[in-house]
Amino acid sequence: MFSVFARYRVVPPNGSFAANSVLLRVFYSGGMMQQRRLGDLSVTAVGLGCMPLSNGRMVDLREQALQTIHAALDQGITLLDTANIYAPAWDAVGHNEALVAEALRTYTGLAPLTNVLVTTKGGITRSLGEQWGRDSSPQALRRAYEDSLRTLDVSCIDLYQHHRHDPAMTYIDQVRALQLLKDEGLVRRIGLSNVTEAELDLAIGELGSASDGGVVSVQNELSPRHRADLDVLARFESVGIAFLPWSPLGGATHAKEFWPRFAAFADVADAVV
């Protein structure tokens, strides 16, 4: 069985989870957050995608952003998703990773942080003048990894995800560059993001699947609005790889439209309210 994680975004002006609390309650059973397998780990069925906390107005609301992560931890969330390029500008790369690190460092609640999995990504570049690119060469991934390691203030990254295909290289060479990091003990687990079914098959053939200690997770876009990767989803399920959908509510600019447009969300709300 593949694992499904839903990102939620909490930007509460008064500590209220508002509509997001409805989604959270769906994943509670017997007072406990439901768990999903991610490789050799068990994490909560709902994870916090931290990217929105480094965008738009949230950049100037750092204390509120920290409170958002703290609130997620208080709710029992044990999966925090970030990336080096989640930042308000090209010269602030690492902004979101630094925010996550600060949130964990300043957390004073009751949730055990030893159970929290922080995952980050590398492979996309941002440079002077907001020039976006891709670089998945072994040297570039090593640099990105080392920068993330310092920013997150950890000794090893528990789950490192390849962010997006580099068209200048074969995909097999890109996953081999990831494997080099794992072979050196620099990352504990490997994940992929924004992959096609063909790319996933190549990666599994080279690294193995979750049961082999190879690819343990894939993060692609999936929501009632975006259904393009259902073939990839079926492939995840067949090999036991965890699936971490990004923008499961359609993205920050579309989420408010979902309740009236997609009956499934209204059915969930009616069932738990």
mmCIF file of C-alpha atoms in Angstrom:
data_model
loop_
_atom_site.group_PDB
_atom_site.id
_atom_site.type_symbol
_atom_site.label_atom_id
_atom_site.label_comp_id
_atom_site.label_asym_id
_atom_site.label_seq_id
_atom_site.Cartn_x
_atom_site.Cartn_y
_atom_site.Cartn_z
ATOM 1 C CA MET A 1 0.000 0.000 0.000
ATOM 2 C CA PHE A 2 1.368 3.418 -0.897
ATOM 3 C CA SER A 3 1.297 6.168 1.657
ATOM 4 C CA VAL A 4 -0.516 9.409 0.942
ATOM 5 C CA PHE A 5 0.362 12.648 2.687
ATOM 6 C CA ALA A 6 -1.653 15.847 2.384
ATOM 7 C CA ARG A 7 -0.058 19.221 2.828
ATOM 8 C CA TYR A 8 -2.030 21.777 4.723
ATOM 9 C CA ARG A 9 -1.283 25.449 5.197
ATOM 10 C CA VAL A 10 -1.913 27.128 8.513
ATOM 11 C CA VAL A 11 -1.691 30.895 8.676
ATOM 12 C CA PRO A 12 -3.904 31.542 11.704
ATOM 13 C CA PRO A 13 -4.209 35.163 12.828
ATOM 14 C CA ASN A 14 -5.670 34.044 16.140
ATOM 15 C CA GLY A 15 -4.426 30.463 16.533
ATOM 16 C CA SER A 16 -7.454 28.981 14.775
ATOM 17 C CA PHE A 17 -6.993 26.245 12.192
ATOM 18 C CA ALA A 18 -10.254 27.212 10.472
ATOM 19 C CA ALA A 19 -11.079 24.931 7.538
ATOM 20 C CA ASN A 20 -7.760 23.109 7.807
ATOM 21 C CA SER A 21 -8.899 21.570 11.105
ATOM 22 C CA VAL A 22 -11.593 19.741 9.166
ATOM 23 C CA LEU A 23 -8.965 18.081 7.007
ATOM 24 C CA LEU A 24 -6.848 17.189 10.023
ATOM 25 C CA ARG A 25 -9.758 15.519 11.822
ATOM 26 C CA VAL A 26 -10.243 13.138 8.898
ATOM 27 C CA PHE A 27 -6.863 11.603 9.672
ATOM 28 C CA TYR A 28 -7.441 11.106 13.383
ATOM 29 C CA SER A 29 -8.461 7.705 14.744
ATOM 30 C CA GLY A 30 -9.008 7.049 18.426
ATOM 31 C CA GLY A 31 -7.488 10.398 19.312
ATOM 32 C CA MET A 32 -4.278 9.605 17.386
ATOM 33 C CA MET A 33 -3.134 10.875 14.012
ATOM 34 C CA GLN A 34 -3.153 8.088 11.437
ATOM 35 C CA GLN A 35 0.269 6.859 10.373
ATOM 36 C CA ARG A 36 1.747 5.952 6.983
ATOM 37 C CA ARG A 37 4.875 4.028 6.037
ATOM 38 C CA LEU A 38 7.756 5.917 4.461
ATOM 39 C CA GLY A 39 10.522 3.424 3.861
ATOM 40 C CA ASP A 40 11.511 2.075 7.255
ATOM 41 C CA LEU A 41 9.737 4.919 9.057
ATOM 42 C CA SER A 42 6.218 5.621 10.229
ATOM 43 C CA VAL A 43 5.051 9.227 9.873
ATOM 44 C CA THR A 44 1.727 11.016 10.123
ATOM 45 C CA ALA A 45 -0.744 10.786 7.261
ATOM 46 C CA VAL A 46 -0.762 14.594 7.089
ATOM 47 C CA GLY A 47 2.473 16.494 6.599
ATOM 48 C CA LEU A 48 3.199 20.210 6.625
ATOM 49 C CA GLY A 49 4.446 21.673 3.339
ATOM 50 C CA CYS A 50 6.408 24.685 4.555
ATOM 51 C CA MET A 51 6.977 26.472 1.227
ATOM 52 C CA PRO A 52 4.098 29.019 1.625
ATOM 53 C CA LEU A 53 5.749 30.306 4.791
ATOM 54 C CA SER A 54 8.578 31.757 2.699
ATOM 55 C CA ASN A 55 6.365 33.400 0.078
ATOM 56 C CA GLY A 56 4.338 36.587 -0.188
ATOM 57 C CA ARG A 57 3.211 38.328 2.958
ATOM 58 C CA MET A 58 4.460 35.490 5.169
ATOM 59 C CA VAL A 59 8.061 36.590 4.596
ATOM 60 C CA ASP A 60 7.398 39.583 6.859
ATOM 61 C CA LEU A 61 5.430 37.524 9.384
ATOM 62 C CA ARG A 62 8.215 35.267 10.614
ATOM 63 C CA GLU A 63 6.833 34.864 14.131
ATOM 64 C CA GLN A 64 3.500 33.787 12.714
ATOM 65 C CA ALA A 65 5.283 31.361 10.391
ATOM 66 C CA LEU A 66 7.122 29.844 13.352
ATOM 67 C CA GLN A 67 3.837 29.552 15.239
ATOM 68 C CA THR A 68 2.356 27.738 12.252
ATOM 69 C CA ILE A 69 5.046 25.050 12.388
ATOM 70 C CA HIS A 70 4.714 24.861 16.171
ATOM 71 C CA ALA A 71 0.955 24.418 15.812
ATOM 72 C CA ALA A 72 1.510 21.563 13.368
ATOM 73 C CA LEU A 73 3.857 19.871 15.825
ATOM 74 C CA ASP A 74 1.308 20.345 18.601
ATOM 75 C CA GLN A 75 -1.260 18.568 16.416
ATOM 76 C CA GLY A 76 1.072 15.585 16.186
ATOM 77 C CA ILE A 77 2.412 16.210 12.658
ATOM 78 C CA THR A 78 5.715 14.382 12.137
ATOM 79 C CA LEU A 79 6.525 15.239 8.507
ATOM 80 C CA LEU A 80 7.880 18.672 7.545
ATOM 81 C CA ASP A 81 8.601 19.303 3.858
ATOM 82 C CA THR A 82 10.993 22.014 2.681
ATOM 83 C CA ALA A 83 13.563 22.705 -0.060
ATOM 84 C CA ASN A 84 16.598 24.890 -0.573
ATOM 85 C CA ILE A 85 14.923 27.015 -3.256
ATOM 86 C CA TYR A 86 11.833 27.784 -1.169
ATOM 87 C CA ALA A 87 12.746 31.409 -0.620
ATOM 88 C CA PRO A 88 11.417 34.900 -1.378
ATOM 89 C CA ALA A 89 14.355 35.738 -3.704
ATOM 90 C CA TRP A 90 17.377 34.215 -5.422
ATOM 91 C CA ASP A 91 19.763 35.669 -2.831
ATOM 92 C CA ALA A 92 17.758 34.176 0.042
ATOM 93 C CA VAL A 93 18.044 30.508 -0.965
ATOM 94 C CA GLY A 94 17.725 28.395 2.170
ATOM 95 C CA HIS A 95 15.150 30.761 3.717
ATOM 96 C CA ASN A 96 12.551 28.044 4.288
ATOM 97 C CA GLU A 97 15.063 25.511 5.572
ATOM 98 C CA ALA A 98 16.317 28.095 8.071
ATOM 99 C CA LEU A 99 12.728 28.756 9.155
ATOM 100 C CA VAL A 100 12.117 25.042 9.764
ATOM 101 C CA ALA A 101 15.366 24.756 11.718
ATOM 102 C CA GLU A 102 14.443 27.737 13.880
ATOM 103 C CA ALA A 103 10.956 26.371 14.496
ATOM 104 C CA LEU A 104 12.342 23.069 15.721
ATOM 105 C CA ARG A 105 14.990 24.794 17.822
ATOM 106 C CA THR A 106 12.456 27.076 19.538
ATOM 107 C CA TYR A 107 9.650 24.550 19.980
ATOM 108 C CA THR A 108 8.611 24.187 23.630
ATOM 109 C CA GLY A 109 5.516 22.023 23.249
ATOM 110 C CA LEU A 110 4.956 18.428 24.308
ATOM 111 C CA ALA A 111 5.449 16.669 20.971
ATOM 112 C CA PRO A 112 8.610 14.514 20.816
ATOM 113 C CA LEU A 113 10.841 15.978 18.115
ATOM 114 C CA THR A 114 12.728 12.700 17.771
ATOM 115 C CA ASN A 115 9.737 11.465 15.758
ATOM 116 C CA VAL A 116 9.782 14.398 13.304
ATOM 117 C CA LEU A 117 11.063 13.770 9.771
ATOM 118 C CA VAL A 118 12.349 16.815 7.896
ATOM 119 C CA THR A 119 12.719 16.313 4.159
ATOM 120 C CA THR A 120 14.407 18.738 1.783
ATOM 121 C CA LYS A 121 15.313 18.799 -1.904
ATOM 122 C CA GLY A 122 18.080 19.695 -4.335
ATOM 123 C CA GLY A 123 18.573 19.917 -8.082
ATOM 124 C CA ILE A 124 16.951 23.255 -8.960
ATOM 125 C CA THR A 125 19.082 26.406 -9.011
ATOM 126 C CA ARG A 126 18.351 30.101 -8.531
ATOM 127 C CA SER A 127 20.941 32.731 -9.427
ATOM 128 C CA LEU A 128 21.453 36.457 -9.987
ATOM 129 C CA GLY A 129 18.421 38.173 -11.479
ATOM 130 C CA GLU A 130 16.089 35.286 -10.616
ATOM 131 C CA GLN A 131 17.558 32.972 -13.218
ATOM 132 C CA TRP A 132 16.094 29.529 -12.585
ATOM 133 C CA GLY A 133 17.848 26.392 -13.789
ATOM 134 C CA ARG A 134 18.601 22.752 -13.092
ATOM 135 C CA ASP A 135 21.870 21.131 -12.062
ATOM 136 C CA SER A 136 21.914 17.537 -10.897
ATOM 137 C CA SER A 137 25.580 16.849 -11.459
ATOM 138 C CA PRO A 138 27.290 15.066 -8.554
ATOM 139 C CA GLN A 139 29.209 18.253 -7.728
ATOM 140 C CA ALA A 140 26.111 20.457 -7.733
ATOM 141 C CA LEU A 141 24.014 18.044 -5.683
ATOM 142 C CA ARG A 142 26.862 17.769 -3.177
ATOM 143 C CA ARG A 143 27.026 21.565 -2.857
ATOM 144 C CA ALA A 144 23.256 21.830 -2.474
ATOM 145 C CA TYR A 145 23.253 19.040 0.088
ATOM 146 C CA GLU A 146 26.051 20.624 2.135
ATOM 147 C CA ASP A 147 24.294 23.994 2.128
ATOM 148 C CA SER A 148 21.042 22.361 3.269
ATOM 149 C CA LEU A 149 22.866 20.418 5.964
ATOM 150 C CA ARG A 150 24.296 23.630 7.417
ATOM 151 C CA THR A 151 21.044 25.546 7.125
ATOM 152 C CA LEU A 152 18.952 22.814 8.730
ATOM 153 C CA ASP A 153 21.659 22.430 11.406
ATOM 154 C CA VAL A 154 21.654 18.640 11.308
ATOM 155 C CA SER A 155 24.374 16.016 10.978
ATOM 156 C CA CYS A 156 22.564 14.000 8.298
ATOM 157 C CA ILE A 157 19.480 14.571 6.133
ATOM 158 C CA ASP A 158 16.899 11.867 6.800
ATOM 159 C CA LEU A 159 15.127 12.157 3.425
ATOM 160 C CA TYR A 160 16.740 13.959 0.491
ATOM 161 C CA GLN A 161 14.602 14.385 -2.603
ATOM 162 C CA HIS A 162 15.726 15.061 -6.153
ATOM 163 C CA HIS A 163 13.634 18.105 -6.990
ATOM 164 C CA ARG A 164 13.221 18.019 -10.785
ATOM 165 C CA HIS A 165 14.747 16.438 -13.887
ATOM 166 C CA ASP A 166 17.863 18.131 -15.272
ATOM 167 C CA PRO A 167 17.462 18.065 -19.087
ATOM 168 C CA ALA A 168 21.229 18.382 -19.548
ATOM 169 C CA MET A 169 21.775 14.895 -18.093
ATOM 170 C CA THR A 170 20.298 11.451 -18.445
ATOM 171 C CA TYR A 171 17.940 10.623 -15.616
ATOM 172 C CA ILE A 172 19.945 7.534 -14.704
ATOM 173 C CA ASP A 173 23.022 9.705 -14.092
ATOM 174 C CA GLN A 174 20.977 11.981 -11.855
ATOM 175 C CA VAL A 175 19.783 9.151 -9.609
ATOM 176 C CA ARG A 176 23.331 7.809 -9.500
ATOM 177 C CA ALA A 177 24.443 11.196 -8.186
ATOM 178 C CA LEU A 178 21.845 10.834 -5.435
ATOM 179 C CA GLN A 179 23.066 7.345 -4.639
ATOM 180 C CA LEU A 180 26.598 8.701 -4.170
ATOM 181 C CA LEU A 181 25.319 10.867 -1.321
ATOM 182 C CA LYS A 182 23.644 7.880 0.297
ATOM 183 C CA ASP A 183 26.659 5.607 -0.207
ATOM 184 C CA GLU A 184 28.798 8.144 1.640
ATOM 185 C CA GLY A 185 26.337 8.192 4.545
ATOM 186 C CA LEU A 186 25.383 11.806 3.878
ATOM 187 C CA VAL A 187 21.664 11.108 3.437
ATOM 188 C CA ARG A 188 19.682 8.297 4.996
ATOM 189 C CA ARG A 189 16.895 7.969 2.415
ATOM 190 C CA ILE A 190 16.283 9.000 -1.182
ATOM 191 C CA GLY A 191 13.104 10.463 -2.632
ATOM 192 C CA LEU A 192 12.145 11.796 -6.053
ATOM 193 C CA SER A 193 9.973 14.733 -7.032
ATOM 194 C CA ASN A 194 8.141 15.636 -10.236
ATOM 195 C CA VAL A 195 8.883 12.334 -11.957
ATOM 196 C CA THR A 196 7.248 10.486 -14.827
ATOM 197 C CA GLU A 197 6.463 6.807 -14.701
ATOM 198 C CA ALA A 198 9.384 6.094 -17.052
ATOM 199 C CA GLU A 199 11.791 8.048 -14.829
ATOM 200 C CA LEU A 200 10.523 6.249 -11.761
ATOM 201 C CA ASP A 201 11.110 2.879 -13.426
ATOM 202 C CA LEU A 202 14.670 3.910 -14.283
ATOM 203 C CA ALA A 203 15.292 4.996 -10.697
ATOM 204 C CA ILE A 204 13.863 1.791 -9.247
ATOM 205 C CA GLY A 205 15.949 -0.270 -11.666
ATOM 206 C CA GLU A 206 19.104 1.532 -10.535
ATOM 207 C CA LEU A 207 18.453 2.112 -6.819
ATOM 208 C CA GLY A 208 15.718 -0.359 -5.922
ATOM 209 C CA SER A 209 12.373 0.479 -4.341
ATOM 210 C CA ALA A 210 11.500 1.142 -0.708
ATOM 211 C CA SER A 211 11.802 -2.497 0.339
ATOM 212 C CA ASP A 212 15.343 -2.552 -1.074
ATOM 213 C CA GLY A 213 16.408 0.627 0.703
ATOM 214 C CA GLY A 214 16.250 2.550 -2.581
ATOM 215 C CA VAL A 215 13.576 5.075 -3.566
ATOM 216 C CA VAL A 216 11.292 5.487 -0.555
ATOM 217 C CA SER A 217 9.087 8.372 -1.690
ATOM 218 C CA VAL A 218 7.859 10.355 -4.686
ATOM 219 C CA GLN A 219 6.431 13.862 -4.540
ATOM 220 C CA ASN A 220 4.310 14.893 -7.528
ATOM 221 C CA GLU A 221 1.402 17.268 -7.864
ATOM 222 C CA LEU A 222 -1.988 15.632 -7.334
ATOM 223 C CA SER A 223 -5.373 17.047 -6.399
ATOM 224 C CA PRO A 224 -8.962 17.056 -7.665
ATOM 225 C CA ARG A 225 -7.802 19.884 -9.950
ATOM 226 C CA HIS A 226 -4.622 18.190 -11.188
ATOM 227 C CA ARG A 227 -5.026 14.522 -12.192
ATOM 228 C CA ALA A 228 -2.231 14.161 -14.736
ATOM 229 C CA ASP A 229 -0.084 11.697 -12.778
ATOM 230 C CA LEU A 230 -2.548 8.942 -11.984
ATOM 231 C CA ASP A 231 -0.388 6.466 -13.927
ATOM 232 C CA VAL A 232 2.566 7.317 -11.707
ATOM 233 C CA LEU A 233 0.361 6.970 -8.646
ATOM 234 C CA ALA A 234 -0.571 3.428 -9.643
ATOM 235 C CA ARG A 235 3.106 2.585 -10.062
ATOM 236 C CA PHE A 236 3.926 3.867 -6.552
ATOM 237 C CA GLU A 237 1.251 1.652 -5.099
ATOM 238 C CA SER A 238 2.547 -1.454 -6.862
ATOM 239 C CA VAL A 239 6.034 -1.140 -5.335
ATOM 240 C CA GLY A 240 5.244 0.258 -1.873
ATOM 241 C CA ILE A 241 6.731 3.722 -2.378
ATOM 242 C CA ALA A 242 5.270 6.530 -0.281
ATOM 243 C CA PHE A 243 3.477 9.245 -2.221
ATOM 244 C CA LEU A 244 3.666 12.844 -1.016
ATOM 245 C CA PRO A 245 1.312 14.926 -3.181
ATOM 246 C CA TRP A 246 2.133 18.576 -3.456
ATOM 247 C CA SER A 247 -0.726 21.076 -3.629
ATOM 248 C CA PRO A 248 -3.366 18.439 -2.740
ATOM 249 C CA LEU A 249 -5.865 21.284 -2.291
ATOM 250 C CA GLY A 250 -5.009 22.735 -5.677
ATOM 251 C CA GLY A 251 -2.414 25.233 -4.491
ATOM 252 C CA ALA A 252 -2.693 28.352 -2.394
ATOM 253 C CA THR A 253 -4.352 30.356 -5.177
ATOM 254 C CA HIS A 254 -6.983 27.691 -5.906
ATOM 255 C CA ALA A 255 -7.808 26.087 -2.556
ATOM 256 C CA LYS A 256 -10.690 28.430 -1.743
ATOM 257 C CA GLU A 257 -12.438 27.350 -4.962
ATOM 258 C CA PHE A 258 -12.408 23.658 -4.101
ATOM 259 C CA TRP A 259 -15.158 23.437 -1.535
ATOM 260 C CA PRO A 260 -17.946 24.475 -3.939
ATOM 261 C CA ARG A 261 -16.400 22.910 -7.075
ATOM 262 C CA PHE A 262 -15.432 19.435 -5.857
ATOM 263 C CA ALA A 263 -18.031 17.403 -3.997
ATOM 264 C CA ALA A 264 -15.457 15.169 -2.337
ATOM 265 C CA PHE A 265 -14.266 17.999 -0.096
ATOM 266 C CA ALA A 266 -17.811 18.945 0.863
ATOM 267 C CA ASP A 267 -18.570 15.294 1.697
ATOM 268 C CA VAL A 268 -15.533 15.113 3.981
ATOM 269 C CA ALA A 269 -16.503 18.359 5.704
ATOM 270 C CA ASP A 270 -20.075 17.176 6.272
ATOM 271 C CA ALA A 271 -18.832 13.874 7.687
ATOM 272 C CA VAL A 272 -16.548 15.360 10.344
ATOM 273 C CA VAL A 273 -18.116 18.669 11.327
#
